[in-house]
XYZ file of C-alpha atoms in Angstrom:
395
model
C -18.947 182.683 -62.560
C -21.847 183.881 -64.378
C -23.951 186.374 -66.351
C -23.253 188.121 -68.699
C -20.359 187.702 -66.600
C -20.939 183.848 -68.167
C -20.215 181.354 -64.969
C -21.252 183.143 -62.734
C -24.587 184.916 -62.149
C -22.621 187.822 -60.395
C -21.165 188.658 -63.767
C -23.286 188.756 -64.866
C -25.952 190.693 -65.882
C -25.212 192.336 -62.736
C -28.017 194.134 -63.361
C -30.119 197.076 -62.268
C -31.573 198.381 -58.749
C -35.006 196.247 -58.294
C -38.324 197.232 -56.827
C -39.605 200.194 -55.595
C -36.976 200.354 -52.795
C -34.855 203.596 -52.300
C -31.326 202.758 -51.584
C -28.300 204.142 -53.115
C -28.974 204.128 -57.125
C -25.346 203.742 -57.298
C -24.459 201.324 -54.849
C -25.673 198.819 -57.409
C -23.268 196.180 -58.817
C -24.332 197.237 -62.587
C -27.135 199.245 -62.285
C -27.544 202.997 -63.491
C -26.710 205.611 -61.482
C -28.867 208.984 -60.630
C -29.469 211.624 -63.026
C -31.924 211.479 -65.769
C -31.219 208.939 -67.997
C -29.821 205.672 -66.492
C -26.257 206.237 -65.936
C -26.425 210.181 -66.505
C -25.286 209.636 -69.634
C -26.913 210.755 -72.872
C -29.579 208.589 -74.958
C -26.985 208.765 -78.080
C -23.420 208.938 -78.863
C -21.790 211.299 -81.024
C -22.073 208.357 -83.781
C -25.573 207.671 -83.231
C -25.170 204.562 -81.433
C -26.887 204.242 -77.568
C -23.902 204.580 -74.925
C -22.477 201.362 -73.146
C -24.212 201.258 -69.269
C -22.714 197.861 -68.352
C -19.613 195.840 -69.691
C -18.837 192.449 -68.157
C -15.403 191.761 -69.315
C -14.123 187.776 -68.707
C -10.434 189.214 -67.566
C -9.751 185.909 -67.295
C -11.214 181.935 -67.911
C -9.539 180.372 -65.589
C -11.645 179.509 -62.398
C -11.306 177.078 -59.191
C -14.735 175.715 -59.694
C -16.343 173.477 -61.971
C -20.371 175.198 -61.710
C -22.871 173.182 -63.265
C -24.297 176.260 -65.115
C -21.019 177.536 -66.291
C -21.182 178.923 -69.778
C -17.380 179.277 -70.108
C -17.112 176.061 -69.073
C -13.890 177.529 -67.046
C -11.457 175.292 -65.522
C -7.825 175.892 -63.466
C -5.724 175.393 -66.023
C -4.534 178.585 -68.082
C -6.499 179.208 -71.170
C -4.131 180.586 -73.950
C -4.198 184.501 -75.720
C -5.605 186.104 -72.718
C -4.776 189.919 -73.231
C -1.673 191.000 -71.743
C -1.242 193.595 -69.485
C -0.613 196.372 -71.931
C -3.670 195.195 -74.242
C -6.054 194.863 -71.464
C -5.418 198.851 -70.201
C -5.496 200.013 -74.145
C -9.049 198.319 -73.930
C -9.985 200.238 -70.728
C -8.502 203.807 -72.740
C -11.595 203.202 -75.158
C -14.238 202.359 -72.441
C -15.057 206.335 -72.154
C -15.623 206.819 -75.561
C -18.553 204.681 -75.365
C -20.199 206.395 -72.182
C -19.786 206.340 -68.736
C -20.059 202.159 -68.489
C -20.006 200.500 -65.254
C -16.957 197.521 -65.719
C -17.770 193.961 -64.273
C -15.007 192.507 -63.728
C -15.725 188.990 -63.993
C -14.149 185.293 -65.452
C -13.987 182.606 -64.460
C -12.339 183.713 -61.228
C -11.604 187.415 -61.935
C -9.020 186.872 -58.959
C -7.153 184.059 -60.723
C -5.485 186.749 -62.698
C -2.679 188.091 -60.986
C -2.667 191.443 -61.941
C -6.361 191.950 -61.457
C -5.803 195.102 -59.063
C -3.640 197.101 -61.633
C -6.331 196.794 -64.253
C -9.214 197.846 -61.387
C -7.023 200.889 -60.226
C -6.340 201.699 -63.934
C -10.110 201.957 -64.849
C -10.501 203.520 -61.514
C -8.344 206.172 -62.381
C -10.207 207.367 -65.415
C -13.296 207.326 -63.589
C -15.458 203.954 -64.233
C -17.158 202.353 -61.222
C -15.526 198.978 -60.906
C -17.326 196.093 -59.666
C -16.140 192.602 -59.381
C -17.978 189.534 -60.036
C -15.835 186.510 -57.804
C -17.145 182.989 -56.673
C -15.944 184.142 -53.169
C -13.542 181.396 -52.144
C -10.258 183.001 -53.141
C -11.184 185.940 -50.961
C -9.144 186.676 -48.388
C -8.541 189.455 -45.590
C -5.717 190.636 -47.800
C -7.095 190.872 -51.522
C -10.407 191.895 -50.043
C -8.475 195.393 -48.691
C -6.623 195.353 -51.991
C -10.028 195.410 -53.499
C -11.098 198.469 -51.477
C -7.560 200.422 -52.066
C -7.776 199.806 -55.745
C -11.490 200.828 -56.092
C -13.699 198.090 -56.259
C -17.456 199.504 -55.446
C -19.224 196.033 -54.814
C -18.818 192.417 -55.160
C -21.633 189.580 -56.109
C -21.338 186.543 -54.687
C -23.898 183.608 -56.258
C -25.596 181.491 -53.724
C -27.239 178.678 -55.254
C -28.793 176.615 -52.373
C -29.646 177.568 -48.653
C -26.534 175.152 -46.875
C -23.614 173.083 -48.322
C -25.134 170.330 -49.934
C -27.226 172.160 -52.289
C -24.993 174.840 -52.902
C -21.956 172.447 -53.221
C -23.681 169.984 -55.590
C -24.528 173.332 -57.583
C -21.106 174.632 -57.939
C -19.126 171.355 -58.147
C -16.903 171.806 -55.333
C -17.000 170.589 -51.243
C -16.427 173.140 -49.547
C -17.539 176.101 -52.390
C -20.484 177.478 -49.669
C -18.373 177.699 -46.583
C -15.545 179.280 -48.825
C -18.155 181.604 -50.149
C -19.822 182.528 -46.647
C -16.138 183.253 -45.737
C -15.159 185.652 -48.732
C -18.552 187.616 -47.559
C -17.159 187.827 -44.016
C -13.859 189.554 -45.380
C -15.477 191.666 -47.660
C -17.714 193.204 -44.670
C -14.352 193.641 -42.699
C -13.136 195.114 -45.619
C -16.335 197.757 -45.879
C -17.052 196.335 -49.580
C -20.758 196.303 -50.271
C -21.816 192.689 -51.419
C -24.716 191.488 -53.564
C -26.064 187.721 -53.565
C -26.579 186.048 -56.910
C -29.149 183.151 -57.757
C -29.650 180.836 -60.560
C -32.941 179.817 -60.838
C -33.464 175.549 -61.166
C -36.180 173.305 -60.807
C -33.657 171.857 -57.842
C -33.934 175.306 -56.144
C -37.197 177.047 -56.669
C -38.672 175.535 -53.179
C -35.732 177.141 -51.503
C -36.216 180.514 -52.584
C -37.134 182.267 -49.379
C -34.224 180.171 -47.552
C -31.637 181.615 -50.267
C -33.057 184.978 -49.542
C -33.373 184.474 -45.831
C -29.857 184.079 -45.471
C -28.965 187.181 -47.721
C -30.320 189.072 -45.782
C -28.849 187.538 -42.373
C -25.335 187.874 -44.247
C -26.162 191.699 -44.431
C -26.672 191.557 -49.070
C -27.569 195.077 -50.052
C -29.270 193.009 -52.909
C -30.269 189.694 -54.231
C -30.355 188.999 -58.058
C -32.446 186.370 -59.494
C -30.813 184.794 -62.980
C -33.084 182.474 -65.250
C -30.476 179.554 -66.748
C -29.717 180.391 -69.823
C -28.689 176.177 -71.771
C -25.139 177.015 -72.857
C -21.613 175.821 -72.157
C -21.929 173.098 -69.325
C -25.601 174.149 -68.309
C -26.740 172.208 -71.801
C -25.696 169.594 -69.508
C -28.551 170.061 -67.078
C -30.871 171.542 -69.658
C -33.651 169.506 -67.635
C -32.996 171.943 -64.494
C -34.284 175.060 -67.346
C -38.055 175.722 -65.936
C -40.513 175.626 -68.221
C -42.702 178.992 -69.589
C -45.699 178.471 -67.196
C -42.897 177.986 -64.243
C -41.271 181.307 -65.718
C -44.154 182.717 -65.700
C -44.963 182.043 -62.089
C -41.857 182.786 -60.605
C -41.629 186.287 -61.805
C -45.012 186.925 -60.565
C -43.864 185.549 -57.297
C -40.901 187.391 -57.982
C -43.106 190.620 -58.009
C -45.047 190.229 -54.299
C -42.430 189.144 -53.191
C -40.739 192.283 -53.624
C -43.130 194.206 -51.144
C -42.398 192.140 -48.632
C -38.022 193.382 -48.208
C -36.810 196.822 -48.270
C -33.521 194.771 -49.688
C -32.924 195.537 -53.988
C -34.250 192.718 -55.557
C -33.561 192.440 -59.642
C -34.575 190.000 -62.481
C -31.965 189.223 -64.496
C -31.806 186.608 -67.588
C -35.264 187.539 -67.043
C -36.877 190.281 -69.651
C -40.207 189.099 -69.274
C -40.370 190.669 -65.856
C -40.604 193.932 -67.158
C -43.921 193.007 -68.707
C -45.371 191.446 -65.893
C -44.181 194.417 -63.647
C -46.184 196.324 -65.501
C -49.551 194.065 -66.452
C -49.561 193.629 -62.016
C -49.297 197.445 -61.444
C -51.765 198.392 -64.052
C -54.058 195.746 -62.275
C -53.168 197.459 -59.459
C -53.628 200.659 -60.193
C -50.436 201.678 -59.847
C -47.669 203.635 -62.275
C -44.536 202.536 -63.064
C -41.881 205.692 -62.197
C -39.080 205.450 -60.133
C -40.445 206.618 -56.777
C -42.537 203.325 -57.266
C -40.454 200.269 -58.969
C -36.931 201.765 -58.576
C -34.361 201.793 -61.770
C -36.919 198.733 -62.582
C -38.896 201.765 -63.917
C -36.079 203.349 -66.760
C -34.433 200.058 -68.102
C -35.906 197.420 -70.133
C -35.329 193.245 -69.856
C -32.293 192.224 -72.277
C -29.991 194.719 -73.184
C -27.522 192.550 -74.850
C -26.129 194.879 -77.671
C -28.183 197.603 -76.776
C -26.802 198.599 -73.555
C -24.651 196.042 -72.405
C -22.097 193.757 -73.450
C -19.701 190.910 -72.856
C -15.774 190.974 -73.825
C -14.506 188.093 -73.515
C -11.086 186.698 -72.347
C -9.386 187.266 -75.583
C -10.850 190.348 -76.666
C -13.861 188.746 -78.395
C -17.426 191.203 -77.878
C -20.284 189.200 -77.347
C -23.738 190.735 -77.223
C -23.701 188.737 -73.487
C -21.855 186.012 -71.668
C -24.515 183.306 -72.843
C -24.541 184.530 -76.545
C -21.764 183.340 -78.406
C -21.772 185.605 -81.650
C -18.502 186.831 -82.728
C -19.176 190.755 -82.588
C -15.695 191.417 -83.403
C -12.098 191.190 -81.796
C -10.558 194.546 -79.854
C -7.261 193.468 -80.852
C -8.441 193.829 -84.689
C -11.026 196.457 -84.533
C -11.827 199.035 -81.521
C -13.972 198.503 -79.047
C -16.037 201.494 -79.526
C -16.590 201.295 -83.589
C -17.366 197.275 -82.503
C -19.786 198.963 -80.507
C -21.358 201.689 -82.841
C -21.167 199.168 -86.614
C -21.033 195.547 -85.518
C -23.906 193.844 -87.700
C -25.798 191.948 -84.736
C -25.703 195.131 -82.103
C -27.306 197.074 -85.079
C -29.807 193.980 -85.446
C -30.529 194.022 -81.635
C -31.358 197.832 -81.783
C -33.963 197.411 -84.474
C -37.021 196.649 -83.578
C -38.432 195.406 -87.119
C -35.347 192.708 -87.162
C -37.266 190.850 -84.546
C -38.685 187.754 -85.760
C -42.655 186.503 -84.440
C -43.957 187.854 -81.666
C -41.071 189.335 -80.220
C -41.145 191.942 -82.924
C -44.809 193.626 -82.922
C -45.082 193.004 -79.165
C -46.045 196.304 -77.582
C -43.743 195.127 -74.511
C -40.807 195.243 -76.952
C -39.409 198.136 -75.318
C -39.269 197.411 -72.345
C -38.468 193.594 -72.432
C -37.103 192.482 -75.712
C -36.866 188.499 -75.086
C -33.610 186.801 -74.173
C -31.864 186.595 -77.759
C -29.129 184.262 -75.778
C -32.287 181.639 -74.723
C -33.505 182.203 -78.743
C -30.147 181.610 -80.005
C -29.481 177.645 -77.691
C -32.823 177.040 -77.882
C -33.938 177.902 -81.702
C -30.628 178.345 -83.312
C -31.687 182.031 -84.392
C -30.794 185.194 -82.042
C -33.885 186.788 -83.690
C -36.197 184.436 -83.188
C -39.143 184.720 -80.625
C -38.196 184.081 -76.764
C -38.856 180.072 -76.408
C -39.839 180.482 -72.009
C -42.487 183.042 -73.282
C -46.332 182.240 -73.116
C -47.182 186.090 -73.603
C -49.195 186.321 -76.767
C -49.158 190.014 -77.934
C -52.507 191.815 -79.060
C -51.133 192.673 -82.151
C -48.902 191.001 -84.949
């Protein structure tokens, strides 16, 4: 599983339509849709705060896989005070009172849970597109129709390595890439759209066009780039985390490589690249708008707490999947005053409680720094991004 989602890039962020490329804004697994403002939703609330665009909520922890990157550090067995049945729909009852938020469901394995299609068709019914964030090798012909009849929009599956050895090492289980080429298969027969997911590793970087190569043989209406973010297992393999000069190069590769595929492509775990989207078009002489760069254009790099969030199996809120703050529990306090009052959110959303660079950076906007990467790395979710080499020209 992943982002945001927490072990599984898919979950993650899921993020927003990449590039310049037209497409269907909504056909993206969490990405705004068309109108206006991202989503077509206001810029406030009622309350003041900034409406929810994305949740990514862990329905359950329990997962088949053992992923090296895993934040939830998710295994088979059952993990205990998962919400029931009735708690988990009084949670989706609140998600319109926050906006019109996309829902990612994610996990662990989000199919693990057996009533995972009653919760989709419940938040279906009230409106919310439903995406799903799976590993791929529970899919079968059967729950991938389910997932159609029920209202699932698209699925991400994360690809870590261009064949079975690399992708297998990655994920900790023989067998994880053909099970995951095979869950793509059914959802095509199914008539699911599917995204491919990528953690970026020192182990992978030289097979980035192969990863991409075969996305776009298996028919991906996007591929999604995730920077590791150290937490749960992944402090495990903290050597795989690239370095700020490597960060640095990647997203510019990142960028021209863009031109070259009409496919979405999106950054995610990866606010920087809204600066250096716009530091390469200005050299270029081009504007950012989104006839140009896409929904790349109207969203900015983390939007932990500002736009997003993570609820966890349990009911915890989490600004993300790889930041474990405590934001408050939905079984003690509702989601949406969580939302509008919790103390870090309001933190995230002020632009003075940003600590060094991060704070008088005139990319703040639109980037932000990874507060989860700030958090593992220097113990303070306020502190400057640590991957960053970008030295602002004022503060």
């Amino acid at each position: 599983m992943h982002p945001h989602g927490k072990s599984d890039p898919a979950a993650g962020h899921p993020g927003i339509q990449g590039g310049g490329h037209p497409g269907t804004m909504a056909g993206t697994l969490d990405g705004p849709r068309p109108g206006g403002h991202p989503g077509g939703m206001p810029k406030t609330l009622p309350n003041g705060a900034p409406p929810v665009r994305l949740i990514a909520w862990e329905i359950t922890r329990r997962c088949n896989l053992a992923c090296k990157h895993c934040r939830a550090e998710a295994h088979f067995e059952p993990y205990p005070g998962e919400l029931s049945n009735a708690q988990a729909k009084a949670l989706i009852d609140t998600f319109p009172e926050v906006g019109n938020p996309i829902v990612i469901f994610t996990g662990g394995e989000p199919l693990m849970r057996p009533d995972w299609d009653d919760l989709v068709a419940y938040a279906n019914a009230k409106g919310l597109r439903c995406v799903m964030a799976p590993n791929g090798t529970l899919i079968t012909a059967e729950n991938a129709r389910r997932m159609k009849e029920v209202g699932i929009q698209r699925c991400s599956i994360s690809i870590d390595g261009p064949d079975p050895e690399t992708h297998d090492d990655f994920r900790g289980e023989k067998g994880a890439f053909a099970g995951a080429l095979r869950g793509i298969q059914h959802l095509k027969e199914a008539g699911i759209e599917f995204q491919i997911n990528t953690t970026v590793t020192k182990s992978n970087l030289h097979n980035f066009r192969k990863i991409f190569e075969l996305a776009d043989s298996l028919g991906a209406s996007a591929w999604h780039i995730f920077l590791l973010v150290p937490t749960g297992r992944a402090t495990e393999i903290a050597a795989q985390v690239i370095t700020a000069e490597e960060y640095e190069q990647v997203l510019n590769w990142f960028y021209d490589f863009r031109k070259t595929t009409s496919m979405q492509l999106k950054a995610t775990c990866a606010p920087h690249y809204y600066r250096i989207m716009r530091q390469r078009a200005r050299q270029e002489g081009v504007s950012v708008t989104p006839d140009t760069f896409g929904l790349d254009a109207m969203t900015r790099g983390c939007l932990g707490g500002i736009g997003f969030c993570f609820i966890s199996h349990s009911g915890t809120v989490q600004p993300c999947g790889y930041l474990e703050l405590d934001c408050g529990n939905v079984l003690e306090t509702p989601f949406p005053k969580i939302w509008e009052k919790t103390p870090w959110f309001v933190k995230f959303r002020d632009q003075d409680a940003y600590q060094g660079k991060c704070g008088p950076c005139e990319y703040h906007k639109v980037c932000g720094g990874c507060r989860a990467r700030a958090y593992t790395m220097q113990q303070d979710p306020m502190s400057p991004e640590p991957l960053c080499t970008y030295q602002p020209r004022r503060g």
